Amino acid sequence: MSTKLFTFKGGVHPPTNKTLTQNVPIENAVDPKVVVIPLSQHIGAPCDPLVAVGDTVKVGQKIGESKAFMSVPVHSSVSGTVKKIEQHYVPNGSKVNCIVIESDGNFEVYESVQPKGNIEDLTKEEILSIIKEGGMAGMGGATFPTHIKLSPPKDKPIDVLLVNGAECEPYLTADHRIMLEKPELVLLGVKAIMKALGVDKCFIGIEKNKPDAIEIIQKAVEGQEGIEVAPLEIKYPQGDEKRIINAITGRIVPSGGLPMEVGCVVENVGTVATIGNIFKTGMPLIQRVVTVSGSAVQNPKNLYVRIGTSYKDVIEQCGGYKEEPGKLISGGPMMGFAQFTDEVSVIKGTSGILAFSKKEADLGEPSNCIMCGRCLEACPVHLQPYKISRYSIQKNFDAADEFHAADCIECGGCSYICPSKRPLKETISVAKKEILARRRKVK
Amino acid sequence: MENKLIASSSPHIRSNETTQGLMLDVIIAMLPALVASVFYFGFNSVVLVVASVISAVITEYICNKLMKKSVSIGDLSAVVTGILLAFNIPASAPWWLPVMGSVFAIAIVKQIFGGIGFNIVNPALAGRAFLMSSWSTHMTGGFIDPVTDAVSAATPLTLIKGGSTGQLPSIFDMLLGNIPGCIGETSAILIILGGLYLIYRGTIKWIIPVFYIGTVAVLALIFDGGSMALYHLFGGGLMLGAFFMATDYATSPITDKGKIIYAVGAGALTILIRKIGGYPEGVSYSILLMNVITPLINKYVTPNVFGVAGGKNEK
Ligand code: SF4
Ligand code: SF4
């Protein structure tokens, strides 16, 4: 292992608060009595239901699918009876069609769920189809359909796979625990993806605050040609796709471009391990590791939760609320979504559930920008957040565009660091949305 | 419980650094120099500083009320301005002099433009310039010599300007502050100490002080030679200006590159004023001038956006 640490320019160092759960082994969540499984848990076309009210289903059975290319199927996480198909809120704040299944408590596995055999014996196409049929979408939170990421156009040759084990969001330890407890699944997933992409180089980037994970993954990949661990500096947002590419390979993804333009594909380590699990057991993505933490949670834990379980049930298993929460977050504190209810379902992208006390939820009142320049230094894209934010507030979106508001990755570093507590990312996001909407119109 | 959850946009955490905390750091950094001034010049320096601070805070409060804005005195920036302004006044001055300066600095220079962050020039320096033009005898005629206690002693820089270099105090005295001068610009060593504290705390960056002082040093060496160069560095308000005034956030460039341009410019102007201008001192006017250019620097010296033309691709 080289002692060199990889990193990028910019970024912030929020308190990681990971000690709450980093040494807590993954625990199976209590079996849910009812699951509410959204038919859209990914970016792209929502699925159509394949089952009707009254049907019985089994664990791993496909219950939703779309004909669109930009979509992934969803599967049942329990065995039981379909009770309803109706609209529910999902953690990103939208309302989507969901299949409500009452569990019979038996967890009978669907017949077609079978190990997929050796990766060496499978073709590229077979691997991609298994990944798609497994319901894979990016589990770091972005939920981009995995098979699409792994099928770049012919004119964009990929030469390196980057596995993101940075887990730079504070509080979250799900990926950390996966690396510690399931290194063989990570390796299996890596091999599958490398074969699908036809690449012979893979770096697994891990922040150096997880020395145990670095060691275990290093051991797991020992002797595997082309697979290497890349220790990363501890910095947020080290796990952002373009930052991790820049840190490890030195390549710069052009503004508005995708990683494939510089020959890279980045997959989150949780996604990779789940892919490994699909090949090993045949079980599609119906369960995921979720970090449940925050100042208002009684016993913070890492839980292996069935998709469709309600946040409320998950928090109850962690001893419930320690005090009345002021904020409930789906994902990490830097980029996660605040929820207005705990009656939403865990979905494929739910990396964490955080409950903050009223005190922790209070972010203070914004005051004048004092031009301290901290937001510029924090911005991993090297934007001028204070300026773009000002233009956005003035609704001068042309000026915001001129200063590359659309390149903002919404990491929140600027808002985090601002001593005047200005809502920088929040206002820049507004400008970004507006600018992208206009561009679409022009096209 | 549902309705009580805050559903605001991410990020959901904030660093614990606040504007108030930053200003408090600046105040702490100035305290040693203040104590030294009492030691060298007597109790009147405290009277002047207190009068200056109180009037600055009251003026800010009244302006907030008149302009129907939320009261901003809690951020402590008015306190900083008050202290800095008093630091630029001779210790023998009457109490009303800093009061005039503070009212001008806060009302005209800071609040009319929109309060903290919106002022074009450094309020304390503008206040000083205002006092210089209105009551120049009080501003330049009453320096106390800490050794003899005589009033109206000439500062080391006036001596240099007048060509009486034979009467200059020792460099050691200059470092300690055992020389005639304004309240805050005497003890170079304590000002540097305060400045280092601010750099250590991350309140200010090292770039402006280092490039500013460095430029003055190099130019003084070229023009006046080695022994005089030290007087240029430790005499007058260079250290105070470089660490505490040129680093003012709102009136100095926001990028590192911009800060370098600004600091080198201020250093060159300082020597220019001292060598060929009408004043023995050049720090405050050079900073004021660079303050005015800062928006321009901020406009043209900007960071290279990641992935936008110009960024190297090392593939
Ligand atoms: S401007 Fe965007 S990319 Fe830059 S720090 Fe703020 S949120 Fe992150
Ligand atoms: S961090 Fe906040 S106060 Fe500082 S320049 Fe940016 S917006 Fe202004």
XYZ file of C-alpha atoms and ligand atoms in Angstrom, chain A residues 367-376 385-387 414 417-422 424, chain B residues 19 254, ligand 2:
31
model
C -27.025 37.549 9.025
C -25.135 39.672 6.494
C -22.384 38.055 4.436
C -19.147 39.413 5.867
C -17.124 38.451 2.775
C -14.862 36.160 4.747
C -14.272 33.896 1.755
C -14.812 30.664 3.649
C -17.491 29.480 1.247
C -15.109 29.879 -1.706
C -21.130 30.621 -3.442
C -21.629 34.028 -1.805
C -21.983 35.671 -5.191
C -20.664 26.418 1.715
C -18.984 26.685 6.811
C -20.579 30.152 6.597
C -20.089 32.032 9.883
C -23.083 34.214 9.025
C -25.223 31.068 8.642
C -26.349 32.103 5.200
C -25.982 29.447 0.425
C -19.413 36.172 12.946
C -11.868 37.266 -1.385
S -18.862 32.080 4.101
Fe -20.695 33.300 4.447
S -19.945 35.230 5.246
Fe -18.197 34.183 4.362
S -18.093 34.968 2.259
Fe -19.293 33.104 2.181
S -21.416 33.830 2.410
Fe -20.112 35.475 3.061
